Amino acid sequence: MNENEIIQKLQKGDLNALKNVWDEHSKHMLNLAFRIVLDRDQAEDILMDVFVSIPDAIQKFRGESSLSTWLYMLTKNACLMKLRRDKVHLKIENDRHAEIEERVIGQSDKTEALLDKEALSYGLAILPPDQRSLLWLKDAEGLDIKTLSEIYNAPEGTLKARLSRARAQVRQVLEKETTYA
């Protein structure tokens, strides 16, 4: 089935089309949700909420973007609404982070690689959810700026500037981590 057929079938309420969307897109949507809310259970709940909303929301789909772009936009918006609704503020686990640093000092390169991975996660975690999701979609999912512009409903230049700022913030955290280790 091509994308237009899937959209038409979704608009008619075809559950097999919804299953096709699940099979093809749910992993990417879950990754995005997790990168925004930083909690696997919440990300899974959001994914379920998005899929429950697809049969109604697809009726308003205008076809101005690809189905995957539209699904990313639904997921991103659902995550941001949940964060606003729950008034969730990111809390960095300083104790856990300090424990990892202590384990690493004076140990092998394998452990230093673990710190680098943890430092990167820490760097991403300090970003606001919108910046974190933008950075994830661009660098991990490989979406181009034009597609991101559709998802975020923002000019390409604005998104390039946001990406640059987000990368600079993460880089700053990573540089601090390497000086402490």
Tab-separated table of C-alpha atoms in Angstrom:
chain	number	residue	atom	x	y	z
A	1	MET	CA	0.000	0.000	0.000
A	2	ASN	CA	1.324	3.433	-0.837
A	3	GLU	CA	0.984	6.425	1.455
A	4	ASN	CA	-2.086	7.899	-0.280
A	5	GLU	CA	-3.910	4.577	-0.060
A	6	ILE	CA	-3.073	4.288	3.627
A	7	ILE	CA	-4.347	7.819	4.281
A	8	GLN	CA	-7.577	7.152	2.384
A	9	LYS	CA	-8.131	3.895	4.253
A	10	LEU	CA	-7.398	5.584	7.596
A	11	GLN	CA	-9.950	8.274	6.743
A	12	LYS	CA	-12.494	5.506	6.123
A	13	GLY	CA	-11.696	3.927	9.501
A	14	ASP	CA	-9.785	0.889	8.210
A	15	LEU	CA	-8.055	-0.723	11.201
A	16	ASN	CA	-5.653	-2.655	8.953
A	17	ALA	CA	-4.330	0.678	7.681
A	18	LEU	CA	-3.828	1.775	11.286
A	19	LYS	CA	-1.930	-1.467	11.934
A	20	ASN	CA	0.267	-0.720	8.898
A	21	VAL	CA	1.018	2.727	10.317
A	22	TRP	CA	1.850	1.135	13.677
A	23	ASP	CA	4.181	-1.410	12.088
A	24	GLU	CA	5.989	1.188	10.014
A	25	HIS	CA	6.138	4.237	12.289
A	26	SER	CA	5.614	3.337	15.962
A	27	LYS	CA	9.290	2.713	16.789
A	28	HIS	CA	10.349	6.115	15.457
A	29	MET	CA	7.453	7.819	17.204
A	30	LEU	CA	8.293	6.075	20.488
A	31	ASN	CA	11.945	7.146	20.190
A	32	LEU	CA	10.878	10.742	19.649
A	33	ALA	CA	8.454	10.646	22.585
A	34	PHE	CA	11.120	9.147	24.847
A	35	ARG	CA	13.653	11.804	23.825
A	36	ILE	CA	11.174	14.511	24.760
A	37	VAL	CA	9.740	13.199	28.039
A	38	LEU	CA	12.760	11.107	29.156
A	39	ASP	CA	10.521	8.437	30.662
A	40	ARG	CA	9.810	5.165	28.874
A	41	ASP	CA	6.413	4.580	30.493
A	42	GLN	CA	5.219	8.103	29.708
A	43	ALA	CA	6.556	7.793	26.150
A	44	GLU	CA	4.618	4.552	25.658
A	45	ASP	CA	1.456	6.160	27.073
A	46	ILE	CA	1.858	9.103	24.731
A	47	LEU	CA	2.383	6.773	21.772
A	48	MET	CA	-0.840	4.950	22.639
A	49	ASP	CA	-2.689	8.264	22.994
A	50	VAL	CA	-1.409	9.398	19.593
A	51	PHE	CA	-2.498	6.160	17.931
A	52	VAL	CA	-5.927	6.381	19.551
A	53	SER	CA	-6.249	9.924	18.171
A	54	ILE	CA	-5.163	9.064	14.607
A	55	PRO	CA	-8.598	7.938	13.306
A	56	ASP	CA	-10.134	11.303	14.267
A	57	ALA	CA	-7.085	13.442	13.518
A	58	ILE	CA	-6.569	11.945	10.038
A	59	GLN	CA	-9.862	13.532	8.993
A	60	LYS	CA	-8.137	16.922	9.268
A	61	PHE	CA	-4.981	15.776	7.431
A	62	ARG	CA	-4.503	18.206	4.536
A	63	GLY	CA	-1.792	16.303	2.710
A	64	GLU	CA	0.648	19.219	2.835
A	65	SER	CA	3.309	16.947	4.336
A	66	SER	CA	4.134	13.269	4.277
A	67	LEU	CA	2.330	10.923	6.620
A	68	SER	CA	5.512	10.351	8.645
A	69	THR	CA	6.040	14.102	9.076
A	70	TRP	CA	2.445	14.467	10.235
A	71	LEU	CA	2.889	11.575	12.699
A	72	TYR	CA	6.061	13.156	14.108
A	73	MET	CA	4.142	16.419	14.525
A	74	LEU	CA	1.303	14.637	16.368
A	75	THR	CA	3.807	12.892	18.629
A	76	LYS	CA	5.812	16.034	19.356
A	77	ASN	CA	2.663	18.017	20.143
A	78	ALA	CA	1.279	15.260	22.390
A	79	CYS	CA	4.550	15.164	24.331
A	80	LEU	CA	4.733	18.917	24.769
A	81	MET	CA	1.074	19.066	25.841
A	82	LYS	CA	1.711	16.338	28.423
A	83	LEU	CA	4.737	18.163	29.779
A	84	ARG	CA	2.734	21.378	30.046
A	85	ARG	CA	-0.300	19.640	31.522
A	86	ASP	CA	1.686	17.803	34.151
A	87	LYS	CA	3.992	20.786	34.691
A	88	VAL	CA	6.882	18.398	34.474
A	89	HIS	CA	10.269	19.976	34.946
A	90	LEU	CA	13.377	18.080	34.048
A	91	LYS	CA	15.189	16.809	37.093
A	92	ILE	CA	18.739	15.668	36.568
A	93	GLU	CA	19.795	12.890	38.902
A	94	ASN	CA	22.945	14.475	40.293
A	95	ASP	CA	23.651	11.572	42.622
A	96	ARG	CA	23.505	9.054	39.796
A	97	HIS	CA	25.678	11.263	37.641
A	98	ALA	CA	28.263	11.685	40.400
A	99	GLU	CA	28.302	7.912	40.963
A	100	ILE	CA	29.100	7.350	37.295
A	101	GLU	CA	31.921	9.903	37.464
A	102	GLU	CA	33.385	8.174	40.519
A	103	ARG	CA	33.281	4.795	38.796
A	104	VAL	CA	35.104	6.180	35.801
A	105	ILE	CA	37.997	7.962	37.453
A	106	GLY	CA	41.122	5.858	37.046
A	107	GLN	CA	39.462	3.028	35.120
A	108	SER	CA	39.754	1.695	31.573
A	109	ASP	CA	38.779	3.204	28.229
A	110	LYS	CA	35.592	1.074	28.244
A	111	THR	CA	34.396	2.894	31.315
A	112	GLU	CA	35.386	6.237	29.823
A	113	ALA	CA	33.199	5.383	26.841
A	114	LEU	CA	30.361	4.794	29.318
A	115	LEU	CA	30.945	8.248	30.764
A	116	ASP	CA	30.894	9.766	27.288
A	117	LYS	CA	27.557	8.085	26.615
A	118	GLU	CA	26.190	9.203	29.977
A	119	ALA	CA	27.535	12.717	29.417
A	120	LEU	CA	25.771	12.862	26.070
A	121	SER	CA	22.513	11.704	27.669
A	122	TYR	CA	23.013	14.273	30.405
A	123	GLY	CA	23.716	16.962	27.807
A	124	LEU	CA	20.542	16.121	25.926
A	125	ALA	CA	18.531	15.957	29.148
A	126	ILE	CA	19.324	19.542	30.083
A	127	LEU	CA	17.894	20.857	26.813
A	128	PRO	CA	14.292	22.075	26.817
A	129	PRO	CA	11.960	19.412	25.342
A	130	ASP	CA	11.416	21.292	22.074
A	131	GLN	CA	15.172	21.667	21.452
A	132	ARG	CA	15.828	18.069	22.483
A	133	SER	CA	13.201	16.745	20.073
A	134	LEU	CA	14.510	18.972	17.262
A	135	LEU	CA	18.079	17.760	17.791
A	136	TRP	CA	16.912	14.141	17.979
A	137	LEU	CA	14.842	14.342	14.782
A	138	LYS	CA	17.686	16.008	12.866
A	139	ASP	CA	20.700	14.057	14.095
A	140	ALA	CA	19.329	10.666	15.152
A	141	GLU	CA	16.377	10.271	12.802
A	142	GLY	CA	18.099	12.102	9.926
A	143	LEU	CA	15.203	14.349	8.944
A	144	ASP	CA	16.039	17.269	6.687
A	145	ILE	CA	15.450	20.924	7.580
A	146	LYS	CA	12.479	21.225	5.190
A	147	THR	CA	10.671	18.359	6.929
A	148	LEU	CA	11.530	19.778	10.352
A	149	SER	CA	10.150	23.114	9.204
A	150	GLU	CA	6.822	21.400	8.516
A	151	ILE	CA	6.818	19.566	11.854
A	152	TYR	CA	7.685	22.643	13.911
A	153	ASN	CA	5.793	25.110	11.733
A	154	ALA	CA	8.838	27.380	11.778
A	155	PRO	CA	11.134	28.866	9.115
A	156	GLU	CA	14.182	26.806	8.152
A	157	GLY	CA	16.573	29.560	9.305
A	158	THR	CA	14.987	29.608	12.750
A	159	LEU	CA	15.386	25.845	13.073
A	160	LYS	CA	19.012	26.001	11.951
A	161	ALA	CA	19.679	28.579	14.671
A	162	ARG	CA	17.888	26.447	17.284
A	163	LEU	CA	19.904	23.394	16.224
A	164	SER	CA	23.116	25.359	16.489
A	165	ARG	CA	22.233	26.557	20.001
A	166	ALA	CA	21.204	23.062	21.097
A	167	ARG	CA	24.424	21.539	19.783
A	168	ALA	CA	26.458	24.264	21.495
A	169	GLN	CA	24.740	23.548	24.830
A	170	VAL	CA	25.349	19.815	24.541
A	171	ARG	CA	28.952	20.420	23.466
A	172	GLN	CA	29.451	22.655	26.523
A	173	VAL	CA	28.190	19.907	28.842
A	174	LEU	CA	30.389	17.310	27.130
A	175	GLU	CA	33.445	19.565	27.471
A	176	LYS	CA	32.753	20.032	31.187
A	177	GLU	CA	32.382	16.263	31.607
A	178	THR	CA	35.737	15.549	30.011
A	179	THR	CA	37.462	18.067	32.282
A	180	TYR	CA	35.978	16.411	35.392
A	181	ALA	CA	36.817	12.855	34.321
